Coordinates of C-alpha atoms and ligand atoms in Angstrom, one line a residue:
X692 CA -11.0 -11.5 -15.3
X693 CA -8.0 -9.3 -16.1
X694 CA -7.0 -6.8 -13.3
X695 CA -4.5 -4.0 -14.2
X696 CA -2.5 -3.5 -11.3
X697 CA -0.4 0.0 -11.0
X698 CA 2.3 0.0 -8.3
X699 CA 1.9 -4.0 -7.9
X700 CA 5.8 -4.3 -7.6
X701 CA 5.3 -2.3 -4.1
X702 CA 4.3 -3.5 -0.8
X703 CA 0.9 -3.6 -0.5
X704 CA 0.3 -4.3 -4.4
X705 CA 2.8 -7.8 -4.4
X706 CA 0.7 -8.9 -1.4
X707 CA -2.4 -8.4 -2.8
X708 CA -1.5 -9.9 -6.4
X709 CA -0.8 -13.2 -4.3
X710 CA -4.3 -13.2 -3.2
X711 CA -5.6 -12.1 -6.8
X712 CA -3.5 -14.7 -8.6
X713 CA -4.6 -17.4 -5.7
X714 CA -8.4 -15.9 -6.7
X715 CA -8.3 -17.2 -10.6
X716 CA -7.3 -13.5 -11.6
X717 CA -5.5 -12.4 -14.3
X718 CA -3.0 -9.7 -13.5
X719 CA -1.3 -7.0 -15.5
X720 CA 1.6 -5.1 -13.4
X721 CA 2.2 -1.3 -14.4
X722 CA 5.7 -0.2 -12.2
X723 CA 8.4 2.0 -13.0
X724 CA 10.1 0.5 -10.1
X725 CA 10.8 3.9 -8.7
X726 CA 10.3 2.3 -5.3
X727 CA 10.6 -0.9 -5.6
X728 CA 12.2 -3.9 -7.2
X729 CA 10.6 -6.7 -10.2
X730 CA 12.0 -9.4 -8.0
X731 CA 9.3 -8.7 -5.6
X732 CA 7.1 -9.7 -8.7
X733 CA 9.3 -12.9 -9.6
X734 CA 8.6 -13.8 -5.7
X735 CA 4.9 -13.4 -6.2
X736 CA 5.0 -15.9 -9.3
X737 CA 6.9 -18.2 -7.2
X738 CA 5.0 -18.1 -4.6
X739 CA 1.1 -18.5 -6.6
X740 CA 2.9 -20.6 -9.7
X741 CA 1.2 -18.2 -11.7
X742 CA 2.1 -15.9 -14.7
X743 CA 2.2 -12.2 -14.3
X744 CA 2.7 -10.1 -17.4
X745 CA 4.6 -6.8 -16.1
X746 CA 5.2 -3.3 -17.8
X747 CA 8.4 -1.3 -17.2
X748 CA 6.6 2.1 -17.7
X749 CA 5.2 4.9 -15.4
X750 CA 1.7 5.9 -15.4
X751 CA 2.9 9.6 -16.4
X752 CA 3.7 7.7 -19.9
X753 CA 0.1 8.6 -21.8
X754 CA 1.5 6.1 -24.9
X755 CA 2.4 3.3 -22.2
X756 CA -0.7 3.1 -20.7
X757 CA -2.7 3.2 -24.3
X758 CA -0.8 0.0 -24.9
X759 CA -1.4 -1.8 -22.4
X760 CA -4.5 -1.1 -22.6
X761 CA -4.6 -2.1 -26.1
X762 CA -2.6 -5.5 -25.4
X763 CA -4.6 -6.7 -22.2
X764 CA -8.4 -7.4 -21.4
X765 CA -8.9 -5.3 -18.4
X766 CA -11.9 -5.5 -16.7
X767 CA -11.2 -3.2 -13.6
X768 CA -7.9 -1.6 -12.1
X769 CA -6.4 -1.4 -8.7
X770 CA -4.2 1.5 -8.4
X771 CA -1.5 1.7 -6.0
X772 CA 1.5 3.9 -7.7
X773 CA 2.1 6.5 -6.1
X774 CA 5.1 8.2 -3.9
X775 CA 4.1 7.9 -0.5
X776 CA 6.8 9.6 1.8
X777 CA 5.0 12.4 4.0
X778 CA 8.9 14.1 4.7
X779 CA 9.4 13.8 1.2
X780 CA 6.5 15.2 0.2
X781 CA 7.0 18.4 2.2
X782 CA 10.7 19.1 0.7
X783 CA 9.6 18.1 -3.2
X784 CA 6.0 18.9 -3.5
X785 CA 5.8 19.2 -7.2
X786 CA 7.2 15.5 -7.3
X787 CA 4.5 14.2 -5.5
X788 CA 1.6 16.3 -7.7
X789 CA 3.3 15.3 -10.7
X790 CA 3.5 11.7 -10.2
X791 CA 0.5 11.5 -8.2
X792 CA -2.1 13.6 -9.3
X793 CA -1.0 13.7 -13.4
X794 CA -0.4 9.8 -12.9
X795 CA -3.7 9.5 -11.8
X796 CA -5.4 11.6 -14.1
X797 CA -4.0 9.9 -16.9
X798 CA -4.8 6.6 -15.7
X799 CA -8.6 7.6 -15.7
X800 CA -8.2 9.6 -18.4
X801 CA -7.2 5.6 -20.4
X802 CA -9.6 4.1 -18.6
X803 CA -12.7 6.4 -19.8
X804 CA -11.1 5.5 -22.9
X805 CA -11.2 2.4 -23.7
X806 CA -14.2 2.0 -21.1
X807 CA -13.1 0.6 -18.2
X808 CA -14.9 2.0 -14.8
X809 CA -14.0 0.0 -12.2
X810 CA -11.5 1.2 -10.0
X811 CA -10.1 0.1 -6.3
X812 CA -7.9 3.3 -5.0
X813 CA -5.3 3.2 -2.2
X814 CA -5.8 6.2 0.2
X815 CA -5.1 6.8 3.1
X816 CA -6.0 7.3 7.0
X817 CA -4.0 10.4 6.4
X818 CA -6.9 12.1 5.0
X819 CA -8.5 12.6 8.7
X820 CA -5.8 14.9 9.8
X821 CA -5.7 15.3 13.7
X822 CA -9.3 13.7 14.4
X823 CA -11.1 15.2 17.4
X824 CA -11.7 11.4 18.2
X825 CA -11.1 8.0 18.0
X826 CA -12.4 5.5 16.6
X827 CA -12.3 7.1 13.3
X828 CA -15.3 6.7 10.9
X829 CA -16.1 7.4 6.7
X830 CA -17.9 10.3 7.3
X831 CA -15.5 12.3 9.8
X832 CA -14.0 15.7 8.6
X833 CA -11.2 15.4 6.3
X834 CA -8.4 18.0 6.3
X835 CA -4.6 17.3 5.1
X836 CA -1.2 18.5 6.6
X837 CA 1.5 17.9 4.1
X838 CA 1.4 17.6 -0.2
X839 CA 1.1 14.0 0.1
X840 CA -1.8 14.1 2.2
X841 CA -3.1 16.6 -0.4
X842 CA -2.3 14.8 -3.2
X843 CA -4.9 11.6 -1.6
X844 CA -7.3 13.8 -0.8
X845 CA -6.9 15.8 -3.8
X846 CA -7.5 12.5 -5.6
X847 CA -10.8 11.0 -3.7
X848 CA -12.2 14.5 -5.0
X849 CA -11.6 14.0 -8.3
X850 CA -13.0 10.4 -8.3
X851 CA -16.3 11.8 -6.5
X852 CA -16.7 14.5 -9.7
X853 CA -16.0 11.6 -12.2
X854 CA -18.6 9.9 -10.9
X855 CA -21.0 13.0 -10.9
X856 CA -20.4 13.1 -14.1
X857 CA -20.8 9.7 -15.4
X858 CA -22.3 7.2 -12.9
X859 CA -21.4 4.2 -14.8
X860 CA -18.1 4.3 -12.5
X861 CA -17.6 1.7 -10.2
X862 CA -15.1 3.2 -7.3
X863 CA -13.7 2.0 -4.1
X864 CA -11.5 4.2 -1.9
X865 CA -10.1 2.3 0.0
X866 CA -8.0 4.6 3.5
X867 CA -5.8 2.1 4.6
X868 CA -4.3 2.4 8.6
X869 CA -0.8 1.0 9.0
X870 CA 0.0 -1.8 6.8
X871 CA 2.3 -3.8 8.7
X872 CA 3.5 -7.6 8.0
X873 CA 4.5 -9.7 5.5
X874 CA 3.5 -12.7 3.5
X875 CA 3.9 -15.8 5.4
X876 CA 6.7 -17.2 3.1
X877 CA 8.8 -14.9 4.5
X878 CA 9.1 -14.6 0.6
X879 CA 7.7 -11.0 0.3
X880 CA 7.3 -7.9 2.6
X881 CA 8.3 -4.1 2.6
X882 CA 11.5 -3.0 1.6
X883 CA 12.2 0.5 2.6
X884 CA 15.4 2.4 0.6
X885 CA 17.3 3.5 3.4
X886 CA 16.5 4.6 6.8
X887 CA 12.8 3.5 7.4
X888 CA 10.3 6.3 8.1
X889 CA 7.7 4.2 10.2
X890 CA 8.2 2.2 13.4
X891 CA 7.7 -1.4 12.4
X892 CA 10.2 -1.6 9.5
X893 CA 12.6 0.3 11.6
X894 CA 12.3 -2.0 14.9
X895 CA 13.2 -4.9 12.9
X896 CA 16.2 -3.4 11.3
X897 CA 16.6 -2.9 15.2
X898 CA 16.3 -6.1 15.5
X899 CA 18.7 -7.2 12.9
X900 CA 21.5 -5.5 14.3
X901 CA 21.6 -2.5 11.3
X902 CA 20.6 -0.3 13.2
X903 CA 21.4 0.9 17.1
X904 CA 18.4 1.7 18.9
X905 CA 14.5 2.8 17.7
X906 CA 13.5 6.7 18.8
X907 CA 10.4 6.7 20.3
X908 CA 8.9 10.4 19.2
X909 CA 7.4 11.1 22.3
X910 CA 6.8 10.7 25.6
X911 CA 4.1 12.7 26.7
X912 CA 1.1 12.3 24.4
X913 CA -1.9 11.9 26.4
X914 CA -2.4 8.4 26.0
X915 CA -2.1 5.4 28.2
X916 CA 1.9 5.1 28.3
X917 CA 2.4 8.8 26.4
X918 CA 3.5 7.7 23.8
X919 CA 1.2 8.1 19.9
X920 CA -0.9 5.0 19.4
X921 CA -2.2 3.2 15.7
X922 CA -4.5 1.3 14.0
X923 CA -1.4 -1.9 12.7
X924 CA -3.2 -4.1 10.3
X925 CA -1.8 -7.4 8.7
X926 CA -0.8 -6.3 5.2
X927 CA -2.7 -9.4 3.9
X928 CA -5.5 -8.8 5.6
X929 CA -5.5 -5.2 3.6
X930 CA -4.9 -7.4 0.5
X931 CA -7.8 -9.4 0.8
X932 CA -9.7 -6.1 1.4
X933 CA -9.2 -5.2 -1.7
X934 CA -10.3 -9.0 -2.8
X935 CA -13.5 -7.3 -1.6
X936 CA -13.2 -3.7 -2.7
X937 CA -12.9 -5.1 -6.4
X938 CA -16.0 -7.7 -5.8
X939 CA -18.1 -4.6 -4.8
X940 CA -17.0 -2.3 -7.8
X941 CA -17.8 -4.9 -10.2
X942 CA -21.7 -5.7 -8.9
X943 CA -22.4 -2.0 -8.2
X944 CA -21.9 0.8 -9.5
X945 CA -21.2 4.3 -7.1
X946 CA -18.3 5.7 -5.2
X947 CA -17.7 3.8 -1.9
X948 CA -15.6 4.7 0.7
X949 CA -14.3 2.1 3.5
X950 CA -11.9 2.5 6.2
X951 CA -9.4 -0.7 6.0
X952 CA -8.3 -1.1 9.8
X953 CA -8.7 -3.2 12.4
X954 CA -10.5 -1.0 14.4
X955 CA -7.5 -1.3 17.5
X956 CA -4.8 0.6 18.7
X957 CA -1.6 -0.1 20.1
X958 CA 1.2 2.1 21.4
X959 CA 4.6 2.1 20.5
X960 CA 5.7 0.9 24.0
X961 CA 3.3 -2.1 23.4
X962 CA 4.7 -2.4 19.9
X963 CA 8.2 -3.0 21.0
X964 CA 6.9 -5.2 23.7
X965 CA 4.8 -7.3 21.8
X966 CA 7.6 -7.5 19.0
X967 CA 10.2 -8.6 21.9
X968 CA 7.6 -11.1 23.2
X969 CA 6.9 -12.3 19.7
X970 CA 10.4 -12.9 18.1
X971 CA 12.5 -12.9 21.5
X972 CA 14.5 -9.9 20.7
X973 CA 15.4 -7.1 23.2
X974 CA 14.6 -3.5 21.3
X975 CA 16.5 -0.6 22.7
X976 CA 15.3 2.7 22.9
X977 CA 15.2 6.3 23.8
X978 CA 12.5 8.5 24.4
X979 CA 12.6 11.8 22.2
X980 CA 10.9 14.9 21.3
X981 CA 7.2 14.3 19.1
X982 CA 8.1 13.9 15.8
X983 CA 6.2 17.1 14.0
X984 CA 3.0 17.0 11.9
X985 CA 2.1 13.4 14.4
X986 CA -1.3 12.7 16.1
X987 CA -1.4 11.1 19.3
X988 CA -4.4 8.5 18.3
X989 CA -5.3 7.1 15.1
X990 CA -7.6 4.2 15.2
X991 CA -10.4 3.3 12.7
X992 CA -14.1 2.0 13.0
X993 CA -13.8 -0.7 10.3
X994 CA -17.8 -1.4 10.7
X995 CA -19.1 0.1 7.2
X996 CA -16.2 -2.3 5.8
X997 CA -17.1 -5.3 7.7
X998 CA -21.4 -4.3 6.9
X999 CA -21.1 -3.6 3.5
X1000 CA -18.0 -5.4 1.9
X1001 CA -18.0 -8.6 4.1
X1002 CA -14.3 -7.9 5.0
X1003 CA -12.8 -7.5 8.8
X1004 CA -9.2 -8.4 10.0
X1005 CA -8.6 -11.5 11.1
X1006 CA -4.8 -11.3 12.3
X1007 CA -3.8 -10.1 15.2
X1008 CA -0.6 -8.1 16.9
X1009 CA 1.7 -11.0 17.1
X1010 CA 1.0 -12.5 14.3
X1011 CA 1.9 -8.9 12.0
X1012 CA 4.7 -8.9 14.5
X1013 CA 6.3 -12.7 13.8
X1014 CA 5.7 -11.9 9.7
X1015 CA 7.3 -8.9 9.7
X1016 CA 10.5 -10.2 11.9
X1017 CA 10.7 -13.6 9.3
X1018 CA 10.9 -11.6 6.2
X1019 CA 13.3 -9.1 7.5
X1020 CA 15.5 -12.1 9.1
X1021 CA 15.3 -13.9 5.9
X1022 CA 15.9 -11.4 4.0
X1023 CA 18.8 -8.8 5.8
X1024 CA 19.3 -6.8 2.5
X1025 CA 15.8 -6.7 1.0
X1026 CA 15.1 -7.7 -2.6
X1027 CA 18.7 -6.5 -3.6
X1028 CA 18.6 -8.5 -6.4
X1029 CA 19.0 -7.0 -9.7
X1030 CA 17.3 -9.1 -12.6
X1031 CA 19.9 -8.2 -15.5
X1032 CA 18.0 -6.8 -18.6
X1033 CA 15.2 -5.6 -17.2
X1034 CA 15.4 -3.0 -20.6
X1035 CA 14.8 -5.9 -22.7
X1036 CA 11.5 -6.2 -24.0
X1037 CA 10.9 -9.8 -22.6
X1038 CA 12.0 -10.8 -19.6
X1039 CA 11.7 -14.5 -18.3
X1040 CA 13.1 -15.5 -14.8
X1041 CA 14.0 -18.7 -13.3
X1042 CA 12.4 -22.1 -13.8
X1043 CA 8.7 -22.8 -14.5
X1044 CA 7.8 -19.1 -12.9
X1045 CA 7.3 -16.4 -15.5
X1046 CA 7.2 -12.6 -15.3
X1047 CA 6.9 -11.3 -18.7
X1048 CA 8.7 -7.7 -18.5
X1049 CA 7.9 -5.1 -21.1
X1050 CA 9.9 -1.9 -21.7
X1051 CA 7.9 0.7 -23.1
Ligands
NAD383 P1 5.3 1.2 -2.4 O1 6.1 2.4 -2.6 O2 5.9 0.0 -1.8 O3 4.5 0.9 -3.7 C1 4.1 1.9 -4.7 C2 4.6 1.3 -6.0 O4 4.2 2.3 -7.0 C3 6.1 1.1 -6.1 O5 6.3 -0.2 -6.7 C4 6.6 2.2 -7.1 O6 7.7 1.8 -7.8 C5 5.3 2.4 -7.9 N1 5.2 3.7 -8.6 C6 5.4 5.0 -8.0 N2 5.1 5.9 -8.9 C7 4.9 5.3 -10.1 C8 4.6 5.7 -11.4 N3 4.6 7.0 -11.7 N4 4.3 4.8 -12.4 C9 4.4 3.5 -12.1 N5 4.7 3.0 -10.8 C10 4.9 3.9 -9.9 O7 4.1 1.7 -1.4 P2 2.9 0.8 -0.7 O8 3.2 0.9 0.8 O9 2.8 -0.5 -1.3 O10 1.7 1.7 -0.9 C11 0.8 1.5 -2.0 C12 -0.2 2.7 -2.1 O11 -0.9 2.7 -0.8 C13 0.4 4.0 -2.3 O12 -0.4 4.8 -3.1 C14 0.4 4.6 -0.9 O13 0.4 6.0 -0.9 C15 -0.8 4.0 -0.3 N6 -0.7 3.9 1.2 C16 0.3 3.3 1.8 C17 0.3 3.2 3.2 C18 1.5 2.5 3.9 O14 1.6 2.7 5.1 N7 2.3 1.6 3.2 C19 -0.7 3.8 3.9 C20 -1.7 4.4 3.3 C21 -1.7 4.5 1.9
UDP384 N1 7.4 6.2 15.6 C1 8.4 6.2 16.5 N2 9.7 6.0 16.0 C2 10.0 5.8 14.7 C3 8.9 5.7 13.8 C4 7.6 5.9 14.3 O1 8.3 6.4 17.6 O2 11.2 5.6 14.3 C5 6.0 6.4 16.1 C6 5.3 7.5 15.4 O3 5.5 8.7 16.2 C7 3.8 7.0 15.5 C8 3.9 5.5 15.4 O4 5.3 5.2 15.7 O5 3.3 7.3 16.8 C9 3.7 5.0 14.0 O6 4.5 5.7 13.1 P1 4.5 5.4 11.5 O7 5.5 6.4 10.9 O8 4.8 4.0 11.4 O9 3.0 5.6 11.0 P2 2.2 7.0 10.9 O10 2.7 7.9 11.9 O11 2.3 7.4 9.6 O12 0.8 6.5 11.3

């Protein structure tokens, strides 16, 4: 079964074309690599032994997508691209509607096409806003505080008309908590461009002596230590999720929305402990002022997940911990490696491991 993949060059989309390749699917890559390097994608092939046919292209590209929709038997699509910065967001907000929302609505707009209604979509816990409490179910009020937020919430609105309107569609909305991890290879994990927004991928840089010392954004939230606690899930756990997700959408049809969390939360105080009891590593810090636009507690009730998909996560704190510290130790600089002619129209890589690259 062919799966069209948007964003699969990115962190969550490379670990869950591992488990899709590992699951006898066939997978089609769309990435502009706007975030994000192909040699994440060459590591994937590696790592399954399988072939992954990749287009160059961004989903804003109407005649792009047509092909490769042309070219490729796709039965379903998971769609991860997307810019996904919350700071970002705030200071270009056009950016983030443009490539976002237009993306998305000419994604569906090639999908209704050439018939394809089955669709996995990455959202986001960001969507609750500031819950009035934890843990965090489907049907809590949804309210957004920044254009990324918007452009998620936005978009699970847009799916729920489509499917008023034709309910041959198939949709999962899938409102991930915080990914976290990395494949156990220590082959592939997240690669943040420059100074990492979120806590794990910045204690580990920490941790490999780039940078000084993590700031903890506050002290006082009223939480056990007073400092803002999340939901950290294993970023192959979220994968396989989606392993799920895409199972559901093709034996029903309907728009489903599940929470993908682990239905725990941890502080950051018990983060950096349970990363410096994990990998042996001292983390400084300092305790600063809350970083704006923050809740205090985000944790999700994963039970509609776990009733209705068959999916839960299995991996625990130190575990996401240990995976996250071996890829960043074995891999200092990231991807940073730059396949040369990635504008030709076919690209093949090293040995018996093939990504197939097309420029459109
Ligand atoms: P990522 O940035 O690593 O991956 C996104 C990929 O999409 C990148 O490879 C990027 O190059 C690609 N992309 C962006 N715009 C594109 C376009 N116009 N055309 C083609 N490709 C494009 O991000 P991720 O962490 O893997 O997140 C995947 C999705 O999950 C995103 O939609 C994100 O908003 C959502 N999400 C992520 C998190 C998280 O904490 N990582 C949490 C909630 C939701
Ligand atoms: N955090 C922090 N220092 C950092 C990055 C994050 O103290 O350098 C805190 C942040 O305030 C939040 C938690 O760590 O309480 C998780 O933040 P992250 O940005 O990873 O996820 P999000 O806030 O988007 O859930």
């Amino acid at each position: 079964m062919g799966i069209l993949v948007t964003g699969g060059a990115g962190y969550i989309g490379s670990h869950t074309i591992v488990e899709l390749l590992n699951s006898g699917y066939e997978v089609i890559v769309v990435d502009n690599f706007s975030n994000s390097s192909p040699e994440s994608l060459r590591r994937v092939s590696e790592i399954t032994g399988q072939r992954i046919m990749v287009y160059n292209m961004s989903i804003l590209e109407r005649d792009g997508l047509e092909k490769v929709f042309n070219e490729n038997n796709i039965h379903a699509v998971i769609h991860f691209a997307g810019l996904k910065a919350v700071g970002e967001s705030v200071a270009i907000p056009l950016q983030y509607y443009q490539n976002n929302i237009t993306g998305t609505l000419n994604l569906l707009e090639t999908m209704q096409k050439y018939n394809v209604k089955r669709l996995v979509f990455s959202s986001s816990a960001t969507v609750y806003g500031f819950p009035e409490s934890v843990p965090i179910s489907e049907d809590f009020p949804l309210s957004v505080t920044n254009p990324y937020g918007r452009t998620k919430l936005m978009i699970e609105e847009i799916l729920g008309d489509l499917f008023i309107a034709d309910n041959e569609w198939s949709i999962s909305i899938l409102r991930y908590f915080n990914p976290i991890g990395a494949h156990s290879s220590g082959r592939i994990g997240e690669d943040p461009k420059g100074i990492p927004n979120n806590l794990v991928p910045f204690i580990t840089r920490v941790a490999v002596g780039e940078l000084k010392e993590l700031t903890i954004f506050g002290g006082d939230y009223p939480t056990k230590d007073g400092t803002g606690v999340r939901d950290y899930i294993h970023v192959v756990d979220l994968a396989l999720g989606h392993l799920k997700a895409l199972e559901k959408t093709v034996s029903t049809p309907g728009v489903n929305t599940y929470n993908l969390g682990t239905g725990k939360g941890y502080s950051v105080l018990e983060m950096v402990e349970a990363f410096e009891n994990t990998c042996g590593i001292k983390i400084p810090y300092t305790i600063a002022q809350r970083r704006p636009g923050d809740v205090a507690v985000c944790y999700a009730d994963p039970i509609k997940a776990k009733q209705e998909l068959g999916w839960g996560a299995d991996k625990g704190i130190e575990e996401m911990c240990r995976d996250s510290w071996e890829w960043q130790a074995k891999n200092p600089n990231g991807y940073e490696v730059n396949i040369k002619n990635i504008e030709s129209p076919h690209l093949s890589t090293s040995g018996d491991f093939l990504i197939k690259v097309n420029s459109i």
